[in-house]
PDB file of C-alpha atoms in Angstrom:
ATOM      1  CA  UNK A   1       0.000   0.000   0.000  1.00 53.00           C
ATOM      2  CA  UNK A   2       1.937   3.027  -1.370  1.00 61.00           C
ATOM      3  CA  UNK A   3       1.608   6.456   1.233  1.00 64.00           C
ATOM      4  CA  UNK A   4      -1.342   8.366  -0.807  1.00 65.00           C
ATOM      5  CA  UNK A   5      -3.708   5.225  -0.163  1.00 65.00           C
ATOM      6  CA  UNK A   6      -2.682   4.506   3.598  1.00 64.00           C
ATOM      7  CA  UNK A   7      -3.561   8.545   4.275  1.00 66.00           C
ATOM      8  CA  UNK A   8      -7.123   7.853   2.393  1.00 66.00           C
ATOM      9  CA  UNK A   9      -7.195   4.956   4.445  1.00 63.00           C
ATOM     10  CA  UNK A  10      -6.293   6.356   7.885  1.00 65.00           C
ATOM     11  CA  UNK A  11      -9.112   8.988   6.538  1.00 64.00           C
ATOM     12  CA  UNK A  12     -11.605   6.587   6.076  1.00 63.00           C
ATOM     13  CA  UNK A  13     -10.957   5.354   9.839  1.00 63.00           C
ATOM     14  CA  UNK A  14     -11.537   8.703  11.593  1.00 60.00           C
ATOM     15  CA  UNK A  15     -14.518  10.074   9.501  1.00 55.00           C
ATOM     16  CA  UNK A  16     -16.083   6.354  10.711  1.00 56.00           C
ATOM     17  CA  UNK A  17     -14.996   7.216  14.253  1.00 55.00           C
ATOM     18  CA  UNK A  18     -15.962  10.755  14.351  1.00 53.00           C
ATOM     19  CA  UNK A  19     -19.410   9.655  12.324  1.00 56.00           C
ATOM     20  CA  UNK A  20     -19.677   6.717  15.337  1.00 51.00           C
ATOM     21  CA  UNK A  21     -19.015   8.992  18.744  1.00 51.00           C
ATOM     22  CA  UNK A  22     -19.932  12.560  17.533  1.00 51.00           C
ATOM     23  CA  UNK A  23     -23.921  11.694  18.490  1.00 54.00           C
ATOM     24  CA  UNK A  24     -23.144   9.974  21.592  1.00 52.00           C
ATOM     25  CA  UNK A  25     -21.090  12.759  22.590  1.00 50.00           C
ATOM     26  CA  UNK A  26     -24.009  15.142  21.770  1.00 54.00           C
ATOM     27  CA  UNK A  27     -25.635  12.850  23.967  1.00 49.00           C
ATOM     28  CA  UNK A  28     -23.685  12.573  26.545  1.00 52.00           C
ATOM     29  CA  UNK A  29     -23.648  16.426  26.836  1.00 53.00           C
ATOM     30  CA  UNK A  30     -27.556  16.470  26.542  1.00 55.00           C
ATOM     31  CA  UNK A  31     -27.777  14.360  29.362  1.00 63.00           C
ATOM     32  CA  UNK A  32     -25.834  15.797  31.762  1.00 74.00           C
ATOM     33  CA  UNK A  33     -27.363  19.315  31.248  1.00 78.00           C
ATOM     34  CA  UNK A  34     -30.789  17.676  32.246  1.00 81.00           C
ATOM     35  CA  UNK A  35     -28.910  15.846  35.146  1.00 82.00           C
ATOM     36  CA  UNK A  36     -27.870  19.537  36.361  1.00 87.00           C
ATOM     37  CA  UNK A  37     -31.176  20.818  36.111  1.00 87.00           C
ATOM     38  CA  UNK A  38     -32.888  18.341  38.259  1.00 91.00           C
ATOM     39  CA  UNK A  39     -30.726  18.817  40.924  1.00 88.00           C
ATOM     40  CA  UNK A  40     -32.665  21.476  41.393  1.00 90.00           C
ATOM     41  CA  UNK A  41     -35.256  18.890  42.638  1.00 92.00           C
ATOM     42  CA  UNK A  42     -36.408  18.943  46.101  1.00 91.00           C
ATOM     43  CA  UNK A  43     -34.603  15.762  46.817  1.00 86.00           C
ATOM     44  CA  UNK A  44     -37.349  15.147  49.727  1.00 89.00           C
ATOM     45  CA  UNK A  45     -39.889  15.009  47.080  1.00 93.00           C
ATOM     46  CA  UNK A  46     -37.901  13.627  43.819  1.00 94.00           C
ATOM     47  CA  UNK A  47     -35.256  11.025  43.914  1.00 92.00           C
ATOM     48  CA  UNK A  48     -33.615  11.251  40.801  1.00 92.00           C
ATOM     49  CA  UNK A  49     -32.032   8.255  38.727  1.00 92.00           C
ATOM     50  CA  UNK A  50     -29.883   8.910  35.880  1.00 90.00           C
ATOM     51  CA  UNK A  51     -28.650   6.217  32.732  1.00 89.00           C
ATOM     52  CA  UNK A  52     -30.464   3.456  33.690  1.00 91.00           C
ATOM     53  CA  UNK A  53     -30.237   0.285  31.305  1.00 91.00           C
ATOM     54  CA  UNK A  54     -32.688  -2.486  31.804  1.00 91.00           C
ATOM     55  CA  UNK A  55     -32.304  -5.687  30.258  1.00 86.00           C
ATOM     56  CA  UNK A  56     -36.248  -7.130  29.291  1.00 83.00           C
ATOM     57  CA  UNK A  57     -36.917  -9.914  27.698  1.00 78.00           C
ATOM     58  CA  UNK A  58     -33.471 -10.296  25.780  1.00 79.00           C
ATOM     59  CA  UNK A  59     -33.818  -6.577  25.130  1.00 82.00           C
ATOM     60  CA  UNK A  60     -31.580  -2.930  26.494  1.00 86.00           C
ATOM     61  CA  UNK A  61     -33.668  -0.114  27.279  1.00 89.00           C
ATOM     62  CA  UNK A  62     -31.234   2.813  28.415  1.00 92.00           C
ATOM     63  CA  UNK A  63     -33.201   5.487  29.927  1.00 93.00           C
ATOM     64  CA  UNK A  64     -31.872   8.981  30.323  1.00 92.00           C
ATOM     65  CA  UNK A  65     -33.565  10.009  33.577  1.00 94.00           C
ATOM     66  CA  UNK A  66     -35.835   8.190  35.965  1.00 95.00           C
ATOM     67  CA  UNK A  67     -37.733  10.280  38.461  1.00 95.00           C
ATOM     68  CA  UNK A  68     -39.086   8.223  41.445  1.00 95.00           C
ATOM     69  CA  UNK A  69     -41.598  11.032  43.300  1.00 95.00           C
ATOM     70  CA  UNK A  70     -44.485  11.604  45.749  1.00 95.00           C
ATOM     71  CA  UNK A  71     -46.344  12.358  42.751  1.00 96.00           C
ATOM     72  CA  UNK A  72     -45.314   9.310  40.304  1.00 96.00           C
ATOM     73  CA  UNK A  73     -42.728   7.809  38.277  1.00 97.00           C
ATOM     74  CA  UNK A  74     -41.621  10.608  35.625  1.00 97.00           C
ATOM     75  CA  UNK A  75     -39.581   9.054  32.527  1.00 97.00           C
ATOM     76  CA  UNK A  76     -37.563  11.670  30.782  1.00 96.00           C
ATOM     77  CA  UNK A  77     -35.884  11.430  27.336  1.00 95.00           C
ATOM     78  CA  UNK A  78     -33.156  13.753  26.135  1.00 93.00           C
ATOM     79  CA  UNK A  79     -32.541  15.330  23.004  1.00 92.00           C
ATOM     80  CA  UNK A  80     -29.107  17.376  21.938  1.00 88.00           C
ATOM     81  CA  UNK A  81     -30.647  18.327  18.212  1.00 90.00           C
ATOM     82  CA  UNK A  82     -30.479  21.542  16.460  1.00 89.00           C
ATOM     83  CA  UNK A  83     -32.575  22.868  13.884  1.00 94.00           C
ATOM     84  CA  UNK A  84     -36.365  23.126  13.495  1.00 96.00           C
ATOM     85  CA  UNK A  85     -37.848  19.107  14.946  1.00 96.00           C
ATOM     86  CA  UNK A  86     -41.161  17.947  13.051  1.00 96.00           C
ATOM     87  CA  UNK A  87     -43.466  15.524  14.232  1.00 96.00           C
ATOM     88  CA  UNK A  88     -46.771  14.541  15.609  1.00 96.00           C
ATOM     89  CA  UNK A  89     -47.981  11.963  18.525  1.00 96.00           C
ATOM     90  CA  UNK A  90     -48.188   9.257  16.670  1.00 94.00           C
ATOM     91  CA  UNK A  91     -45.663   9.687  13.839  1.00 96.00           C
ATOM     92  CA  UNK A  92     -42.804   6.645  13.263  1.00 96.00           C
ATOM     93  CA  UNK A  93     -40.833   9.343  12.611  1.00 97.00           C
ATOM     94  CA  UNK A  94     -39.738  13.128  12.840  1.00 97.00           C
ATOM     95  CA  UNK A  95     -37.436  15.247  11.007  1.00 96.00           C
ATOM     96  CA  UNK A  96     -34.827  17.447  11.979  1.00 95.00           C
ATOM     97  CA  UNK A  97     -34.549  19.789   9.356  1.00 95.00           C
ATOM     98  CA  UNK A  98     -30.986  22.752   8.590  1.00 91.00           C
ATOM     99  CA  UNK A  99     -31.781  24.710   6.045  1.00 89.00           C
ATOM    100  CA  UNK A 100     -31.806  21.904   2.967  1.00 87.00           C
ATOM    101  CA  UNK A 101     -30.686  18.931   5.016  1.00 90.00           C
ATOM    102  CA  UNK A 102     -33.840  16.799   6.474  1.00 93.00           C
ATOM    103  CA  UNK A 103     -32.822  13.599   8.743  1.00 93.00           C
ATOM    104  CA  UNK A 104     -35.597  11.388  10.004  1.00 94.00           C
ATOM    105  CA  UNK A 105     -35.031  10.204  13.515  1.00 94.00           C
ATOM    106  CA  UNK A 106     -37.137   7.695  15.471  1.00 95.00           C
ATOM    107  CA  UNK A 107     -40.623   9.490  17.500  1.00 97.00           C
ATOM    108  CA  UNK A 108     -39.076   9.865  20.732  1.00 96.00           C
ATOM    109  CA  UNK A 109     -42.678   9.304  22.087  1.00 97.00           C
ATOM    110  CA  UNK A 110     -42.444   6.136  20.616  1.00 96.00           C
ATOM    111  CA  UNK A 111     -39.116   5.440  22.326  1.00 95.00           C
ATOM    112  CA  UNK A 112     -40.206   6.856  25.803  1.00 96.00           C
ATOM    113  CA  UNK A 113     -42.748   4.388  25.840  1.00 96.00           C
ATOM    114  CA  UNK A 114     -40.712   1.312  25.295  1.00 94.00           C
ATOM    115  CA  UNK A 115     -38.423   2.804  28.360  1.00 95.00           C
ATOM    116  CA  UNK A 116     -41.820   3.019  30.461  1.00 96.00           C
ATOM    117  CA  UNK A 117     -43.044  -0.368  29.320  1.00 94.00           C
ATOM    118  CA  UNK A 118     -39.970  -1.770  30.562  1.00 94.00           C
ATOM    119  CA  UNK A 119     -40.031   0.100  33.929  1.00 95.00           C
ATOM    120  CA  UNK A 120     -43.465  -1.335  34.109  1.00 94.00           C
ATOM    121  CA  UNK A 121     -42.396  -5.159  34.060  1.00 92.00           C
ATOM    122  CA  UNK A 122     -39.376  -3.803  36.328  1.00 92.00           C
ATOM    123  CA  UNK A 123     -41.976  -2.833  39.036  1.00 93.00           C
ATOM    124  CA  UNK A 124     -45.146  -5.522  38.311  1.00 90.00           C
ATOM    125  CA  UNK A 125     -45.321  -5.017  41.928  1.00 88.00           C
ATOM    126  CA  UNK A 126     -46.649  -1.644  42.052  1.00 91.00           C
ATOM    127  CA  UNK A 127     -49.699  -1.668  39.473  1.00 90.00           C
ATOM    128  CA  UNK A 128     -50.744   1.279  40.842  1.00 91.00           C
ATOM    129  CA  UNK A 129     -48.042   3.813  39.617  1.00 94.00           C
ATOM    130  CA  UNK A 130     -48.911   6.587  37.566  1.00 95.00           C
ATOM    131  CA  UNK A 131     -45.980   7.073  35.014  1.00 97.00           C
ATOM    132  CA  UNK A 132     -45.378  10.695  33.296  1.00 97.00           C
ATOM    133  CA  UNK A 133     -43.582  10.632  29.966  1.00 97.00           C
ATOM    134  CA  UNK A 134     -41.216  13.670  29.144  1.00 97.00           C
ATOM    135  CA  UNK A 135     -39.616  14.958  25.855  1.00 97.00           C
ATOM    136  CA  UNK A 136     -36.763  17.196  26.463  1.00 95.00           C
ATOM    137  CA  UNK A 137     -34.965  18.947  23.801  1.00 95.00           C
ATOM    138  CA  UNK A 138     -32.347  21.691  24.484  1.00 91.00           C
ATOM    139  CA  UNK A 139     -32.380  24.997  23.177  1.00 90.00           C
ATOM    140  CA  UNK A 140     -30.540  24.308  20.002  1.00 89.00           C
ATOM    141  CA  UNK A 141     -33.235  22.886  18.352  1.00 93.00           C
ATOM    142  CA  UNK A 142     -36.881  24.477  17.318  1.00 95.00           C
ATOM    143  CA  UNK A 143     -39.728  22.772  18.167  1.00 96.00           C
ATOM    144  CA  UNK A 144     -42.495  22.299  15.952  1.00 95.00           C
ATOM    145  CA  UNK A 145     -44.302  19.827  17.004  1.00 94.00           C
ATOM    146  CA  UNK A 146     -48.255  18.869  17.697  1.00 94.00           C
ATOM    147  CA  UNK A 147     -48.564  16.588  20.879  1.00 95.00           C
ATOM    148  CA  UNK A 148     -50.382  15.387  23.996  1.00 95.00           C
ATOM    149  CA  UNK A 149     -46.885  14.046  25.288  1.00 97.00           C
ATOM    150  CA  UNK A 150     -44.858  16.770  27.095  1.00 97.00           C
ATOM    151  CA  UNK A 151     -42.588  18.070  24.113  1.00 97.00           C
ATOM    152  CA  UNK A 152     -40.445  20.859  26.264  1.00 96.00           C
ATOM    153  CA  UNK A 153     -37.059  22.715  25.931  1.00 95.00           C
ATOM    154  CA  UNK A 154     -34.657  21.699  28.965  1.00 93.00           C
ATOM    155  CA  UNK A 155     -35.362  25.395  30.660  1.00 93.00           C
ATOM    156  CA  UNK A 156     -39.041  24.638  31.103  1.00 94.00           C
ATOM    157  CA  UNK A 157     -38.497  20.932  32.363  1.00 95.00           C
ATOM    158  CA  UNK A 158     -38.572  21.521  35.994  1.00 95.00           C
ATOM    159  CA  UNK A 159     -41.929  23.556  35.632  1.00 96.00           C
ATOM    160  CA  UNK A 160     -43.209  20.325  33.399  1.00 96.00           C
ATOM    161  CA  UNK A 161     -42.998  18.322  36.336  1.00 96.00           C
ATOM    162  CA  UNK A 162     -43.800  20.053  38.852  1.00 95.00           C
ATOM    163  CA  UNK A 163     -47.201  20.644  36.940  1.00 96.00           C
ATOM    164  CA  UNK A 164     -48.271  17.124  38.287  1.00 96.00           C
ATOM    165  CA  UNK A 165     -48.659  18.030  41.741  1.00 93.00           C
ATOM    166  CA  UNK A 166     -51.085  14.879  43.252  1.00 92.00           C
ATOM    167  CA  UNK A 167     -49.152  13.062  46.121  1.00 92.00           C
ATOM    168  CA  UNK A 168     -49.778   9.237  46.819  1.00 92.00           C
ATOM    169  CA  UNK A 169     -46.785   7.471  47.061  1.00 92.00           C
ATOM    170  CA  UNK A 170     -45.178   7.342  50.941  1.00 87.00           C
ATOM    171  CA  UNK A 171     -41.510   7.878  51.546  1.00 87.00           C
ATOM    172  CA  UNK A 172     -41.034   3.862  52.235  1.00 85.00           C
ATOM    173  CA  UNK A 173     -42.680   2.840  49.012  1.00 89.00           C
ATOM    174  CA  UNK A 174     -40.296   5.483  47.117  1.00 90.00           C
ATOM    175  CA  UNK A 175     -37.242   3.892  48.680  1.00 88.00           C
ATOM    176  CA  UNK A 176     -38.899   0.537  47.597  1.00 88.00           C
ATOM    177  CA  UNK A 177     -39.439   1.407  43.923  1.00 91.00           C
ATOM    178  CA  UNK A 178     -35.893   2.895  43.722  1.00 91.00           C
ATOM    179  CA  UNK A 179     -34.182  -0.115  45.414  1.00 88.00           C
ATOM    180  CA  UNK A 180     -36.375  -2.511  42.901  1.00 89.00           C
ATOM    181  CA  UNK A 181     -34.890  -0.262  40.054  1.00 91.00           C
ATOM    182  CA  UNK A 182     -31.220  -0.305  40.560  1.00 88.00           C
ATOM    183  CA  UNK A 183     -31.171  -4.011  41.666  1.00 86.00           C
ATOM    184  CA  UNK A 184     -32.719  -4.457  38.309  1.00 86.00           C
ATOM    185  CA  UNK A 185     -30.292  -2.038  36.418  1.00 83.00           C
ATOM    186  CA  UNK A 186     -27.720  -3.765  34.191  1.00 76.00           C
ATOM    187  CA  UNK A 187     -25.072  -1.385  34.491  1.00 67.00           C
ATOM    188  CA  UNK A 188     -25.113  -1.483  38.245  1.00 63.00           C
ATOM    189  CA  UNK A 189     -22.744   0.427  40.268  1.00 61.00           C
ATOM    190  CA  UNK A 190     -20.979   0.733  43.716  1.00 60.00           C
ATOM    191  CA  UNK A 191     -22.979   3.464  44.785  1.00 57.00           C
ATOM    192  CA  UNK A 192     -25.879   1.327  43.411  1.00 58.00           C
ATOM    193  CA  UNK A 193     -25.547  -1.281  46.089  1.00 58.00           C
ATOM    194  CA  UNK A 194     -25.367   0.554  49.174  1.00 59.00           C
ATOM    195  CA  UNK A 195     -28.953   1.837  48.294  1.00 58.00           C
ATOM    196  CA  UNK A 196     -30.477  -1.357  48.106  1.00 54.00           C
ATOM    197  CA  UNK A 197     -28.295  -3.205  51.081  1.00 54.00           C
ATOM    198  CA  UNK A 198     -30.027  -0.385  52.862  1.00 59.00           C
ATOM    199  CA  UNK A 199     -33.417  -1.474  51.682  1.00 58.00           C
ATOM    200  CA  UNK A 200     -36.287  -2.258  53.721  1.00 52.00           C
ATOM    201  CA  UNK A 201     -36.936  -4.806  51.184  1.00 51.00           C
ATOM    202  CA  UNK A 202     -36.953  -8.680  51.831  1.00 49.00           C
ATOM    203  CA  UNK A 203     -35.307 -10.374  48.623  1.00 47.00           C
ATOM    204  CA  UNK A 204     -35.363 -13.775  49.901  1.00 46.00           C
ATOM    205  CA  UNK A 205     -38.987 -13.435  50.522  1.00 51.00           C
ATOM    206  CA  UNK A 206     -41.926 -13.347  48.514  1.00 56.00           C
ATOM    207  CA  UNK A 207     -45.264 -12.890  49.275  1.00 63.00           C
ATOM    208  CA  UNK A 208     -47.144 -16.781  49.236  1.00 58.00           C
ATOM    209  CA  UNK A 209     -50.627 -15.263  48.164  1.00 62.00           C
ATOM    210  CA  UNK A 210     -49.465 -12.909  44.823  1.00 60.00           C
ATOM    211  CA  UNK A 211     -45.821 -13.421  44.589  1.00 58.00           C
ATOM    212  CA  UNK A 212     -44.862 -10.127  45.879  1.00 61.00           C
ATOM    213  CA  UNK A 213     -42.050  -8.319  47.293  1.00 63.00           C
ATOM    214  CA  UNK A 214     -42.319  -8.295  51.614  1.00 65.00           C
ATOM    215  CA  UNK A 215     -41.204  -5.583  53.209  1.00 67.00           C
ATOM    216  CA  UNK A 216     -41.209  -4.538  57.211  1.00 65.00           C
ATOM    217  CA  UNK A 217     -43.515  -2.501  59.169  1.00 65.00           C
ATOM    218  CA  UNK A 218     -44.282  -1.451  62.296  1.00 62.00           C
ATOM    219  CA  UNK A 219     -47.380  -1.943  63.282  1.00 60.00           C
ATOM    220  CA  UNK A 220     -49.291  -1.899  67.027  1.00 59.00           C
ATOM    221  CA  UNK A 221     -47.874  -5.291  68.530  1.00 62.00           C
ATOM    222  CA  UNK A 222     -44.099  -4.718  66.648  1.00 65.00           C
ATOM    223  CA  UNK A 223     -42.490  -5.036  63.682  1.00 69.00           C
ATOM    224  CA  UNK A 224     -43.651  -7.585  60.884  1.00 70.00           C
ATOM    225  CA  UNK A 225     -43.168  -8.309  57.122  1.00 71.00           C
ATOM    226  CA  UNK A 226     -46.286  -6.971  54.691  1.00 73.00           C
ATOM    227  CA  UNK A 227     -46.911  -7.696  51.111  1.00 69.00           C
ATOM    228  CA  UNK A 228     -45.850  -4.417  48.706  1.00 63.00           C
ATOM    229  CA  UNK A 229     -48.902  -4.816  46.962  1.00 64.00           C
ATOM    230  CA  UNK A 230     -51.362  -3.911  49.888  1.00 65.00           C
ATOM    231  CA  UNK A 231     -54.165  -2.730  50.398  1.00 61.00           C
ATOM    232  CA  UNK A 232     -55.297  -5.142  47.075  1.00 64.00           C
ATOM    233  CA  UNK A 233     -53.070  -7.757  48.914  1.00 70.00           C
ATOM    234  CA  UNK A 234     -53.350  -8.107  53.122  1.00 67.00           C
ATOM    235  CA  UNK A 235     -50.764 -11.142  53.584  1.00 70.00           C
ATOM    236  CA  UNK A 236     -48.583 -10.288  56.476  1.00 73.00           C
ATOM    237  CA  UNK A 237     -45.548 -12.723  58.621  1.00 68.00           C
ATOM    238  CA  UNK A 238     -43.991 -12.188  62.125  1.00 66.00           C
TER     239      UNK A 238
END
């Protein structure tokens, strides 16, 4: 291979590389401007859960942001686009469009509800969450889009959530649902695994009547192990 073909080769190699990590990087950066933001987060209220990859049913689903609240479960994907973004509800597609260039990208409606349908078989245990899908896009690209899905630039994300303002979920039952989440994440980490050692949950126990998770209370004669799933399910052990 003489030297003008090796540079057109070595080329070749970094225009696939660049090509390969530019997005992710875009990403990446996307991400952790959200992450920023939701520190803002009473942290009382909203435990937040960032780049969480589930593995169901042979299957990744990496979700940007998890929010586990007193209000629900809030499922957040991020967008680093620019340009104008086209697209309706229930489009396959939308298009980012520069000037003459027009990519199609898949509805990231769509894609938010794989994430939640995954979450879902995560935490079968708790039928009763109510889960809040979020588009975010920052402010490099121009929205026009039609939807009842929240659709919102990254400054008005905070205000998106805090729109849903309903409290039902107790502070045990929070630390429940995140514990059940990051024993279930893939990519699992240190930090991870203090959080659910500390658990109230009882892993080695399920409940006999509906196969749920046990967990201990305290109730009038002492402590005692209850089913996650009550009130629908009243099985209870010393």
């Amino acid at each position: 291979m003489n030297s003008s073909l090796l540079i057109i080769f070595i080329l070749g190699i970094l225009y696939l590389i660049i090509r390969y990590y530019i997005p992710k990087i875009k990403g990446y950066i996307g991400e952790r401007r959200v992450s920023e933001k939701l520190k803002r987060l009473n942290n009382k209220e909203y435990i937040v859960l960032n780049n969480i990859e589930l593995k169901i049913k042979g299957s990744i689903s990496q979700i940007d942001h998890i929010i586990v609240s007193d209000y629900g479960i809030f499922v957040i994907e991020t967008k680093n686009y620019k340009g104008w973004i086209v697209g309706y509800e229930k489009d396959r597609y939308w298009s980012q469009v520069i000037y003459k260039y027009r990519r199609k990208f898949y509805n990231p409606i769509l894609q938010n509800q794989g994430h939640i349908y995954a979450l879902k078989h995560v935490l079968k245990n708790y039928p009763y969450l109510r889960y809040y899908s979020i588009i975010t896009f920052t402010k490099r690209a121009t929205l026009k889009t039609k939807t009842y899905t929240d659709v919102v630039y990254t400054n008005k994300l905070i205000k998106t959530i805090k729109k849903y303002d309903s409290a039902y979920i107790h502070e045990r039952t929070k630390n429940e649902i995140v514990a059940t989440i990051l024993t279930a994440r893939k990519n699992i980490r240190a930090e991870d695994k203090s959080i659910i050692a500390n658990s109230t949950i009882n892993r080695n126990i399920s409940c006999p009547n509906c196969g749920g998770n046990l967990i201990k209370r305290n109730g009038q004669y002492g402590s005692f192990w209850g089913c996650t799933n009550f009130p629908k399910c009243k099985y209870t052990r010393n």
